[in-house]
Amino acid sequence: MMKQLHKSSPTHAPSSAHAPAPKAAKPARPGPRSWLGYVLREQRLLFVLLGALIASTFFLLRPYLSLSPSSQYPDHRPLFSFASHSRVPAGFRPPPRRVVVTGGVGFVGSHLVDRLLEQGDSVIVVDNFFTGRKANVAHHLRNPRFELLRHDVVDPILLEVDRIYHLACPASPVHYKYNPIKTIISFLPGSAEGGRGSANCGENAGVRSCYDEGKRTAETLTMDYHRGGGVEVRIARIFNTYGPRMCLDDGRVVSNFVAQALRKQPMTVYGDGKQTRSFQYVSDLVAGLMALMESDHIGPFNLGNPGEFTMLELAQVVKETIDPMATIEFKPNTADDPHMRKPDITKAKQLLHWEPKVPLKEGLPLMVTDFRQRILDE
């Protein structure tokens, strides 16, 4: 009876121990609001935006970070290859450097600046604008890796750089005779151009001695700094170089002949015209300078074209290039003018694997195009 009453009692709640387990609820699928809440919590949105900004910056700057060369020469011709003239393997480019080029708005210096910027270096040009022109580097003024300082190298300057190319000395007789004392001083900070040691350095020193002896003094001091102070140095002896951006009236034979022929003036030949010179196009010289800098050899190295032309032969090439009707005018020879100038580049060929590539009949028309435009703008 007690058992029956217990079963039939409607007010007696079942024991929790015997209650059936509730069914597990299915998780709700996240909707747009839940996703938005997830992103907004714990500054997740900030990290998402930061990642997008970093990725965008990388892709925007990628073209500027590339070190693949692009031609910036006025003639747009790949006249030389950096990799083929140095010990750096082809296809590989050295890391960017901070480089100073003294005389960098000048003829040779501005072409060197072009090449250094092409390979990804940052370049500081130091120049007093005595013979150089700002127009020679105007195409780099907006480049963030290019700086231009108007400064005379005979005065001290403090810069933190990886390399220095010292080209800040007038090479033309018209210019270096203007202030001979300053000419010899300007050589002293670095490497020099050079000939065969034919300077008149006797009791009655010639008018070229400021230039010739300046080169010797520069090489001596350079080696003394290397031996005594452990300074890493390279010495180049540069021979006659021609090309775009030369001074129109600097008194050197190629620029003289080209400017005179374009202006319909007689080409001036000094002496009998049988004295010889060698002529290298500026891109060949730049390739040699860079090959020397990348090498483990100090030098000195002669950088020039061993091919010889007499003054009369050069005048004939200019006539053929510019004006077959051009005439020649003979004048007395200048003092201390070397009768022969021909570089021996055997050492450069063996140790730097460098030699000139551009023949005169290819390089001269490129120079003529540049001179013709500048003479028309006069």
GROMACS .gro file of N, CA and C in nm, residues 131-287:
model
  471
  131THR      N    1   8.534   7.442  -6.285
  131THR     CA    2   8.524   7.396  -6.423
  131THR      C    3   8.397   7.314  -6.448
  132GLY      N    4   8.330   7.269  -6.342
  132GLY     CA    5   8.211   7.187  -6.358
  132GLY      C    6   8.085   7.270  -6.376
  133ARG      N    7   7.978   7.203  -6.418
  133ARG     CA    8   7.850   7.269  -6.440
  133ARG      C    9   7.740   7.193  -6.366
  134LYS      N   10   7.653   7.267  -6.302
  134LYS     CA   11   7.542   7.204  -6.231
  134LYS      C   12   7.453   7.125  -6.327
  135ALA      N   13   7.448   7.170  -6.453
  135ALA     CA   14   7.366   7.101  -6.552
  135ALA      C   15   7.410   6.956  -6.572
  136ASN      N   16   7.537   6.926  -6.543
  136ASN     CA   17   7.586   6.789  -6.560
  136ASN      C   18   7.522   6.690  -6.466
  137VAL      N   19   7.471   6.737  -6.352
  137VAL     CA   20   7.408   6.647  -6.254
  137VAL      C   21   7.263   6.688  -6.226
  138ALA      N   22   7.208   6.778  -6.306
  138ALA     CA   23   7.072   6.828  -6.280
  138ALA      C   24   6.969   6.716  -6.279
  139HIS      N   25   6.993   6.612  -6.356
  139HIS     CA   26   6.896   6.502  -6.363
  139HIS      C   27   6.895   6.417  -6.236
  140HIS      N   28   6.985   6.444  -6.142
  140HIS     CA   29   6.988   6.369  -6.015
  140HIS      C   30   6.935   6.451  -5.896
  141LEU      N   31   6.902   6.576  -5.916
  141LEU     CA   32   6.872   6.663  -5.803
  141LEU      C   33   6.752   6.616  -5.721
  142ARG      N   34   6.660   6.545  -5.782
  142ARG     CA   35   6.542   6.494  -5.708
  142ARG      C   36   6.563   6.352  -5.654
  143ASN      N   37   6.680   6.298  -5.677
  143ASN     CA   38   6.710   6.163  -5.629
  143ASN      C   39   6.746   6.169  -5.480
  144PRO      N   40   6.675   6.097  -5.394
  144PRO     CA   41   6.704   6.103  -5.249
  144PRO      C   42   6.841   6.047  -5.213
  145ARG      N   43   6.904   5.974  -5.305
  145ARG     CA   44   7.038   5.919  -5.277
  145ARG      C   45   7.149   6.010  -5.328
  146PHE      N   46   7.115   6.131  -5.370
  146PHE     CA   47   7.214   6.224  -5.426
  146PHE      C   48   7.217   6.353  -5.344
  147GLU      N   49   7.338   6.398  -5.310
  147GLU     CA   50   7.358   6.525  -5.241
  147GLU      C   51   7.465   6.605  -5.314
  148LEU      N   52   7.447   6.737  -5.318
  148LEU     CA   53   7.541   6.825  -5.386
  148LEU      C   54   7.587   6.934  -5.289
  149LEU      N   55   7.719   6.941  -5.267
  149LEU     CA   56   7.777   7.040  -5.176
  149LEU      C   57   7.872   7.130  -5.254
  150ARG      N   58   7.848   7.261  -5.247
  150ARG     CA   59   7.943   7.356  -5.307
  150ARG      C   60   8.054   7.380  -5.204
  151HIS      N   61   8.171   7.325  -5.232
  151HIS     CA   62   8.282   7.331  -5.136
  151HIS      C   63   8.413   7.313  -5.211
  152ASP      N   64   8.516   7.381  -5.166
  152ASP     CA   65   8.649   7.369  -5.226
  152ASP      C   66   8.730   7.267  -5.146
  153VAL      N   67   8.788   7.169  -5.214
  153VAL     CA   68   8.855   7.060  -5.144
  153VAL      C   69   8.985   7.104  -5.078
  154VAL      N   70   9.035   7.222  -5.110
  154VAL     CA   71   9.155   7.267  -5.039
  154VAL      C   72   9.123   7.308  -4.896
  155ASP      N   73   8.995   7.322  -4.863
  155ASP     CA   74   8.951   7.351  -4.726
  155ASP      C   75   8.898   7.224  -4.662
  156PRO      N   76   8.918   7.206  -4.531
  156PRO     CA   77   8.873   7.081  -4.465
  156PRO      C   78   8.721   7.066  -4.470
  157ILE      N   79   8.678   6.942  -4.472
  157ILE     CA   80   8.536   6.908  -4.463
  157ILE      C   81   8.526   6.771  -4.397
  158LEU      N   82   8.428   6.754  -4.310
  158LEU     CA   83   8.411   6.628  -4.236
  158LEU      C   84   8.285   6.559  -4.285
  159LEU      N   85   8.302   6.439  -4.341
  159LEU     CA   86   8.190   6.360  -4.392
  159LEU      C   87   8.213   6.214  -4.353
  160GLU      N   88   8.105   6.144  -4.322
  160GLU     CA   89   8.112   6.001  -4.291
  160GLU      C   90   8.071   5.923  -4.415
  161VAL      N   91   8.168   5.858  -4.479
  161VAL     CA   92   8.142   5.789  -4.605
  161VAL      C   93   8.220   5.658  -4.608
  162ASP      N   94   8.184   5.573  -4.706
  162ASP     CA   95   8.253   5.446  -4.724
  162ASP      C   96   8.368   5.458  -4.824
  163ARG      N   97   8.351   5.546  -4.925
  163ARG     CA   98   8.452   5.558  -5.029
  163ARG      C   99   8.462   5.702  -5.077
  164ILE      N  100   8.580   5.735  -5.131
  164ILE     CA  101   8.603   5.867  -5.189
  164ILE      C  102   8.669   5.850  -5.325
  165TYR      N  103   8.610   5.910  -5.428
  165TYR     CA  104   8.673   5.923  -5.558
  165TYR      C  105   8.720   6.069  -5.569
  166HIS      N  106   8.851   6.089  -5.573
  166HIS     CA  107   8.903   6.227  -5.575
  166HIS      C  108   8.935   6.268  -5.719
  167LEU      N  109   8.848   6.350  -5.777
  167LEU     CA  110   8.865   6.398  -5.914
  167LEU      C  111   8.863   6.550  -5.921
  168ALA      N  112   8.888   6.615  -5.808
  168ALA     CA  113   8.872   6.761  -5.800
  168ALA      C  114   9.001   6.834  -5.829
  169CYS      N  115   9.042   6.829  -5.955
  169CYS     CA  116   9.153   6.913  -5.999
  169CYS      C  117   9.132   6.942  -6.147
  170PRO      N  118   9.150   7.068  -6.189
  170PRO     CA  119   9.136   7.098  -6.332
  170PRO      C  120   9.242   7.025  -6.413
  171ALA      N  121   9.200   6.959  -6.520
  171ALA     CA  122   9.292   6.881  -6.603
  171ALA      C  123   9.330   6.954  -6.731
  172SER      N  124   9.261   7.062  -6.763
  172SER     CA  125   9.288   7.137  -6.884
  172SER      C  126   9.394   7.243  -6.860
  173PRO      N  127   9.491   7.259  -6.953
  173PRO     CA  128   9.592   7.365  -6.935
  173PRO      C  129   9.531   7.503  -6.915
  174VAL      N  130   9.422   7.532  -6.984
  174VAL     CA  131   9.357   7.661  -6.969
  174VAL      C  132   9.319   7.686  -6.824
  175HIS      N  133   9.275   7.580  -6.755
  175HIS     CA  134   9.226   7.595  -6.618
  175HIS      C  135   9.337   7.579  -6.515
  176TYR      N  136   9.424   7.480  -6.531
  176TYR     CA  137   9.522   7.459  -6.424
  176TYR      C  138   9.632   7.565  -6.424
  177LYS      N  139   9.654   7.632  -6.537
  177LYS     CA  140   9.751   7.741  -6.539
  177LYS      C  141   9.694   7.870  -6.480
  178TYR      N  142   9.562   7.875  -6.466
  178TYR     CA  143   9.498   7.996  -6.414
  178TYR      C  144   9.542   8.025  -6.271
  179ASN      N  145   9.554   7.918  -6.190
  179ASN     CA  146   9.600   7.933  -6.052
  179ASN      C  147   9.690   7.814  -6.021
  180PRO      N  148   9.817   7.820  -6.061
  180PRO     CA  149   9.906   7.703  -6.048
  180PRO      C  150   9.927   7.657  -5.905
  181ILE      N  151   9.931   7.752  -5.810
  181ILE     CA  152   9.951   7.712  -5.670
  181ILE      C  153   9.832   7.631  -5.620
  182LYS      N  154   9.714   7.678  -5.651
  182LYS     CA  155   9.595   7.604  -5.608
  182LYS      C  156   9.584   7.471  -5.680
  183THR      N  157   9.632   7.465  -5.804
  183THR     CA  158   9.629   7.340  -5.879
  183THR      C  159   9.708   7.231  -5.808
  184ILE      N  160   9.830   7.262  -5.767
  184ILE     CA  161   9.913   7.160  -5.703
  184ILE      C  162   9.855   7.122  -5.567
  185ILE      N  163   9.795   7.218  -5.496
  185ILE     CA  164   9.735   7.187  -5.366
  185ILE      C  165   9.612   7.099  -5.382
  186SER      N  166   9.534   7.122  -5.489
  186SER     CA  167   9.409   7.048  -5.504
  186SER      C  168   9.432   6.900  -5.527
  187PHE      N  169   9.550   6.863  -5.573
  187PHE     CA  170   9.580   6.721  -5.592
  187PHE      C  171   9.597   6.647  -5.460
  188LEU      N  172   9.635   6.716  -5.356
  188LEU     CA  173   9.688   6.648  -5.238
  188LEU      C  174   9.593   6.553  -5.167
  189PRO      N  175   9.459   6.575  -5.161
  189PRO     CA  176   9.377   6.482  -5.085
  189PRO      C  177   9.369   6.341  -5.141
  190GLY      N  178   9.400   6.316  -5.269
  190GLY     CA  179   9.374   6.181  -5.318
  190GLY      C  180   9.454   6.143  -5.440
  191SER      N  181   9.395   6.054  -5.523
  191SER     CA  182   9.465   5.996  -5.637
  191SER      C  183   9.482   6.098  -5.748
  192ALA      N  184   9.568   6.062  -5.847
  192ALA     CA  185   9.607   6.160  -5.949
  192ALA      C  186   9.593   6.106  -6.089
  193GLU      N  187   9.585   6.197  -6.185
  193GLU     CA  188   9.600   6.161  -6.326
  193GLU      C  189   9.748   6.145  -6.354
  194GLY      N  190   9.784   6.097  -6.469
  194GLY     CA  191   9.926   6.081  -6.491
  194GLY      C  192   9.970   6.059  -6.633
  195GLY      N  193  10.096   6.085  -6.660
  195GLY     CA  194  10.156   6.063  -6.790
  195GLY      C  195  10.278   5.974  -6.777
  196ARG      N  196  10.384   6.011  -6.844
  196ARG     CA  197  10.504   5.928  -6.844
  196ARG      C  198  10.615   5.985  -6.757
  197GLY      N  199  10.585   6.084  -6.676
  197GLY     CA  200  10.690   6.144  -6.596
  197GLY      C  201  10.776   6.238  -6.677
  198SER      N  202  10.712   6.313  -6.769
  198SER     CA  203  10.788   6.400  -6.858
  198SER      C  204  10.786   6.544  -6.811
  199ALA      N  205  10.757   6.568  -6.683
  199ALA     CA  206  10.747   6.705  -6.634
  199ALA      C  207  10.883   6.773  -6.636
  200ASN      N  208  10.878   6.903  -6.665
  200ASN     CA  209  10.998   6.985  -6.658
  200ASN      C  210  11.016   7.028  -6.514
  201CYS      N  211  11.097   6.954  -6.437
  201CYS     CA  212  11.111   6.982  -6.295
  201CYS      C  213  11.253   7.027  -6.261
  202GLY      N  214  11.320   7.084  -6.361
  202GLY     CA  215  11.454   7.133  -6.338
  202GLY      C  216  11.453   7.269  -6.269
  203GLU      N  217  11.566   7.339  -6.281
  203GLU     CA  218  11.578   7.469  -6.213
  203GLU      C  219  11.473   7.567  -6.265
  204ASN      N  220  11.449   7.563  -6.397
  204ASN     CA  221  11.347   7.650  -6.456
  204ASN      C  222  11.222   7.567  -6.482
  205ALA      N  223  11.147   7.542  -6.378
  205ALA     CA  224  11.029   7.456  -6.389
  205ALA      C  225  10.931   7.514  -6.490
  206GLY      N  226  10.873   7.426  -6.573
  206GLY     CA  227  10.784   7.470  -6.679
  206GLY      C  228  10.646   7.506  -6.627
  207VAL      N  229  10.564   7.560  -6.720
  207VAL     CA  230  10.430   7.605  -6.681
  207VAL      C  231  10.338   7.487  -6.649
  208ARG      N  232  10.375   7.366  -6.691
  208ARG     CA  233  10.294   7.248  -6.662
  208ARG      C  234  10.330   7.184  -6.529
  209SER      N  235  10.437   7.234  -6.464
  209SER     CA  236  10.487   7.165  -6.344
  209SER      C  237  10.386   7.162  -6.231
  210CYS      N  238  10.303   7.267  -6.220
  210CYS     CA  239  10.202   7.265  -6.113
  210CYS      C  240  10.111   7.145  -6.126
  211TYR      N  241  10.085   7.105  -6.250
  211TYR     CA  242   9.998   6.990  -6.276
  211TYR      C  243  10.075   6.859  -6.262
  212ASP      N  244  10.188   6.849  -6.331
  212ASP     CA  245  10.265   6.724  -6.330
  212ASP      C  246  10.321   6.691  -6.192
  213GLU      N  247  10.380   6.791  -6.126
  213GLU     CA  248  10.436   6.766  -5.994
  213GLU      C  249  10.326   6.746  -5.889
  214GLY      N  250  10.212   6.809  -5.912
  214GLY     CA  251  10.099   6.786  -5.822
  214GLY      C  252  10.057   6.640  -5.822
  215LYS      N  253  10.063   6.577  -5.939
  215LYS     CA  254  10.028   6.435  -5.948
  215LYS      C  255  10.129   6.348  -5.873
  216ARG      N  256  10.256   6.379  -5.890
  216ARG     CA  257  10.357   6.301  -5.819
  216ARG      C  258  10.342   6.316  -5.667
  217THR      N  259  10.321   6.440  -5.623
  217THR     CA  260  10.306   6.464  -5.480
  217THR      C  261  10.184   6.392  -5.425
  218ALA      N  262  10.076   6.392  -5.501
  218ALA     CA  263   9.954   6.324  -5.457
  218ALA      C  264   9.977   6.175  -5.439
  219GLU      N  265  10.047   6.112  -5.534
  219GLU     CA  266  10.074   5.969  -5.523
  219GLU      C  267  10.163   5.940  -5.402
  220THR      N  268  10.262   6.026  -5.380
  220THR     CA  269  10.352   6.007  -5.265
  220THR      C  270  10.275   6.015  -5.134
  221LEU      N  271  10.193   6.117  -5.118
  221LEU     CA  272  10.117   6.132  -4.994
  221LEU      C  273  10.015   6.020  -4.978
  222THR      N  274   9.955   5.979  -5.089
  222THR     CA  275   9.857   5.870  -5.082
  222THR      C  276   9.922   5.743  -5.027
  223MET      N  277  10.040   5.708  -5.078
  223MET     CA  278  10.108   5.588  -5.030
  223MET      C  279  10.159   5.605  -4.888
  224ASP      N  280  10.198   5.727  -4.849
  224ASP     CA  281  10.241   5.750  -4.711
  224ASP      C  282  10.125   5.731  -4.614
  225TYR      N  283  10.005   5.778  -4.651
  225TYR     CA  284   9.888   5.756  -4.567
  225TYR      C  285   9.854   5.607  -4.560
  226HIS      N  286   9.877   5.536  -4.669
  226HIS     CA  287   9.849   5.393  -4.670
  226HIS      C  288   9.946   5.318  -4.580
  227ARG      N  289  10.076   5.346  -4.595
  227ARG     CA  290  10.177   5.275  -4.516
  227ARG      C  291  10.178   5.319  -4.370
  228GLY      N  292  10.161   5.450  -4.347
  228GLY     CA  293  10.173   5.500  -4.211
  228GLY      C  294  10.044   5.498  -4.131
  229GLY      N  295   9.931   5.513  -4.200
  229GLY     CA  296   9.804   5.521  -4.129
  229GLY      C  297   9.708   5.409  -4.158
  230GLY      N  298   9.747   5.316  -4.245
  230GLY     CA  299   9.661   5.203  -4.275
  230GLY      C  300   9.540   5.239  -4.359
  231VAL      N  301   9.544   5.353  -4.428
  231VAL     CA  302   9.431   5.395  -4.512
  231VAL      C  303   9.429   5.311  -4.639
  232GLU      N  304   9.312   5.257  -4.673
  232GLU     CA  305   9.299   5.178  -4.795
  232GLU      C  306   9.290   5.274  -4.914
  233VAL      N  307   9.378   5.257  -5.011
  233VAL     CA  308   9.386   5.352  -5.122
  233VAL      C  309   9.392   5.277  -5.255
  234ARG      N  310   9.358   5.351  -5.362
  234ARG     CA  311   9.375   5.307  -5.499
  234ARG      C  312   9.427   5.425  -5.580
  235ILE      N  313   9.518   5.400  -5.675
  235ILE     CA  314   9.578   5.508  -5.754
  235ILE      C  315   9.556   5.480  -5.901
  236ALA      N  316   9.494   5.576  -5.971
  236ALA     CA  317   9.473   5.568  -6.115
  236ALA      C  318   9.547   5.681  -6.183
  237ARG      N  319   9.606   5.651  -6.297
  237ARG     CA  320   9.667   5.754  -6.383
  237ARG      C  321   9.584   5.765  -6.509
  238ILE      N  322   9.511   5.873  -6.519
  238ILE     CA  323   9.412   5.890  -6.624
  238ILE      C  324   9.474   5.958  -6.745
  239PHE      N  325   9.453   5.898  -6.863
  239PHE     CA  326   9.501   5.956  -6.987
  239PHE      C  327   9.386   6.022  -7.062
  240ASN      N  328   9.421   6.091  -7.172
  240ASN     CA  329   9.324   6.173  -7.246
  240ASN      C  330   9.188   6.106  -7.260
  241THR      N  331   9.087   6.175  -7.211
  241THR     CA  332   8.950   6.124  -7.213
  241THR      C  333   8.860   6.228  -7.279
  242TYR      N  334   8.763   6.181  -7.356
  242TYR     CA  335   8.671   6.271  -7.425
  242TYR      C  336   8.529   6.218  -7.412
  243GLY      N  337   8.432   6.302  -7.446
  243GLY     CA  338   8.293   6.259  -7.442
  243GLY      C  339   8.200   6.374  -7.411
  244PRO      N  340   8.069   6.347  -7.400
  244PRO     CA  341   7.972   6.450  -7.364
  244PRO      C  342   8.007   6.514  -7.229
  245ARG      N  343   7.970   6.641  -7.214
  245ARG     CA  344   7.988   6.721  -7.092
  245ARG      C  345   8.128   6.780  -7.075
  246MET      N  346   8.218   6.758  -7.171
  246MET     CA  347   8.346   6.829  -7.164
  246MET      C  348   8.320   6.979  -7.174
  247CYS      N  349   8.411   7.058  -7.118
  247CYS     CA  350   8.400   7.203  -7.135
  247CYS      C  351   8.421   7.237  -7.282
  248LEU      N  352   8.340   7.328  -7.333
  248LEU     CA  353   8.349   7.363  -7.475
  248LEU      C  354   8.483   7.425  -7.511
  249ASP      N  355   8.538   7.505  -7.422
  249ASP     CA  356   8.660   7.582  -7.453
  249ASP      C  357   8.768   7.558  -7.349
  250ASP      N  358   8.800   7.431  -7.326
  250ASP     CA  359   8.898   7.401  -7.221
  250ASP      C  360   9.040   7.387  -7.275
  251GLY      N  361   9.059   7.405  -7.405
  251GLY     CA  362   9.194   7.404  -7.460
  251GLY      C  363   9.247   7.266  -7.493
  252ARG      N  364   9.172   7.160  -7.465
  252ARG     CA  365   9.219   7.027  -7.498
  252ARG      C  366   9.185   6.995  -7.643
  253VAL      N  367   9.264   6.909  -7.703
  253VAL     CA  368   9.261   6.899  -7.848
  253VAL      C  369   9.126   6.850  -7.903
  254VAL      N  370   9.064   6.748  -7.842
  254VAL     CA  371   8.938   6.698  -7.897
  254VAL      C  372   8.828   6.801  -7.886
  255SER      N  373   8.814   6.861  -7.767
  255SER     CA  374   8.710   6.963  -7.751
  255SER      C  375   8.738   7.084  -7.838
  256ASN      N  376   8.865   7.121  -7.855
  256ASN     CA  377   8.900   7.232  -7.944
  256ASN      C  378   8.855   7.205  -8.087
  257PHE      N  379   8.894   7.089  -8.140
  257PHE     CA  380   8.862   7.056  -8.279
  257PHE      C  381   8.710   7.050  -8.300
  258VAL      N  382   8.640   6.984  -8.209
  258VAL     CA  383   8.495   6.968  -8.226
  258VAL      C  384   8.424   7.103  -8.220
  259ALA      N  385   8.457   7.184  -8.120
  259ALA     CA  386   8.392   7.314  -8.107
  259ALA      C  387   8.424   7.404  -8.226
  260GLN      N  388   8.549   7.403  -8.271
  260GLN     CA  389   8.587   7.487  -8.385
  260GLN      C  390   8.516   7.444  -8.513
  261ALA      N  391   8.509   7.314  -8.537
  261ALA     CA  392   8.443   7.266  -8.659
  261ALA      C  393   8.294   7.297  -8.658
  262LEU      N  394   8.230   7.283  -8.541
  262LEU     CA  395   8.087   7.313  -8.532
  262LEU      C  396   8.059   7.463  -8.549
  263ARG      N  397   8.153   7.545  -8.508
  263ARG     CA  398   8.137   7.691  -8.521
  263ARG      C  399   8.188   7.743  -8.655
  264LYS      N  400   8.226   7.652  -8.745
  264LYS     CA  401   8.278   7.689  -8.878
  264LYS      C  402   8.407   7.770  -8.868
  265GLN      N  403   8.489   7.737  -8.766
  265GLN     CA  404   8.619   7.802  -8.749
  265GLN      C  405   8.729   7.703  -8.790
  266PRO      N  406   8.848   7.754  -8.829
  266PRO     CA  407   8.959   7.662  -8.860
  266PRO      C  408   8.999   7.584  -8.735
  267MET      N  409   9.034   7.458  -8.754
  267MET     CA  410   9.083   7.376  -8.643
  267MET      C  411   9.230   7.407  -8.620
  268THR      N  412   9.265   7.440  -8.496
  268THR     CA  413   9.399   7.484  -8.462
  268THR      C  414   9.489   7.366  -8.431
  269VAL      N  415   9.596   7.351  -8.508
  269VAL     CA  416   9.697   7.248  -8.484
  269VAL      C  417   9.826   7.320  -8.443
  270TYR      N  418   9.880   7.280  -8.326
  270TYR     CA  419  10.002   7.343  -8.276
  270TYR      C  420  10.123   7.263  -8.319
  271GLY      N  421  10.228   7.334  -8.359
  271GLY     CA  422  10.348   7.267  -8.407
  271GLY      C  423  10.324   7.208  -8.545
  272ASP      N  424  10.393   7.093  -8.570
  272ASP     CA  425  10.378   7.030  -8.702
  272ASP      C  426  10.262   6.932  -8.709
  273GLY      N  427  10.194   6.909  -8.595
  273GLY     CA  428  10.078   6.820  -8.594
  273GLY      C  429  10.114   6.674  -8.589
  274LYS      N  430  10.243   6.641  -8.571
  274LYS     CA  431  10.284   6.501  -8.570
  274LYS      C  432  10.292   6.444  -8.428
  275GLN      N  433  10.275   6.528  -8.327
  275GLN     CA  434  10.274   6.477  -8.190
  275GLN      C  435  10.150   6.388  -8.170
  276THR      N  436  10.165   6.284  -8.091
  276THR     CA  437  10.058   6.183  -8.079
  276THR      C  438   9.989   6.192  -7.943
  277ARG      N  439   9.865   6.149  -7.943
  277ARG     CA  440   9.785   6.137  -7.822
  277ARG      C  441   9.701   6.009  -7.833
  278SER      N  442   9.655   5.962  -7.718
  278SER     CA  443   9.561   5.849  -7.714
  278SER      C  444   9.430   5.900  -7.656
  279PHE      N  445   9.320   5.850  -7.705
  279PHE     CA  446   9.190   5.904  -7.665
  279PHE      C  447   9.096   5.792  -7.624
  280GLN      N  448   9.044   5.801  -7.501
  280GLN     CA  449   8.948   5.702  -7.453
  280GLN      C  450   8.814   5.769  -7.426
  281TYR      N  451   8.706   5.699  -7.458
  281TYR     CA  452   8.572   5.751  -7.432
  281TYR      C  453   8.545   5.744  -7.282
  282VAL      N  454   8.465   5.838  -7.233
  282VAL     CA  455   8.450   5.855  -7.088
  282VAL      C  456   8.392   5.732  -7.020
  283SER      N  457   8.304   5.658  -7.087
  283SER     CA  458   8.247   5.539  -7.022
  283SER      C  459   8.353   5.432  -6.997
  284ASP      N  460   8.453   5.423  -7.085
  284ASP     CA  461   8.563   5.329  -7.063
  284ASP      C  462   8.643   5.368  -6.938
  285LEU      N  463   8.668   5.497  -6.923
  285LEU     CA  464   8.741   5.542  -6.804
  285LEU      C  465   8.664   5.512  -6.677
  286VAL      N  466   8.534   5.541  -6.676
  286VAL     CA  467   8.453   5.516  -6.557
  286VAL      C  468   8.455   5.368  -6.521
  287ALA      N  469   8.446   5.283  -6.623
  287ALA     CA  470   8.453   5.139  -6.597
  287ALA      C  471   8.587   5.101  -6.535
   0.00000   0.00000   0.00000
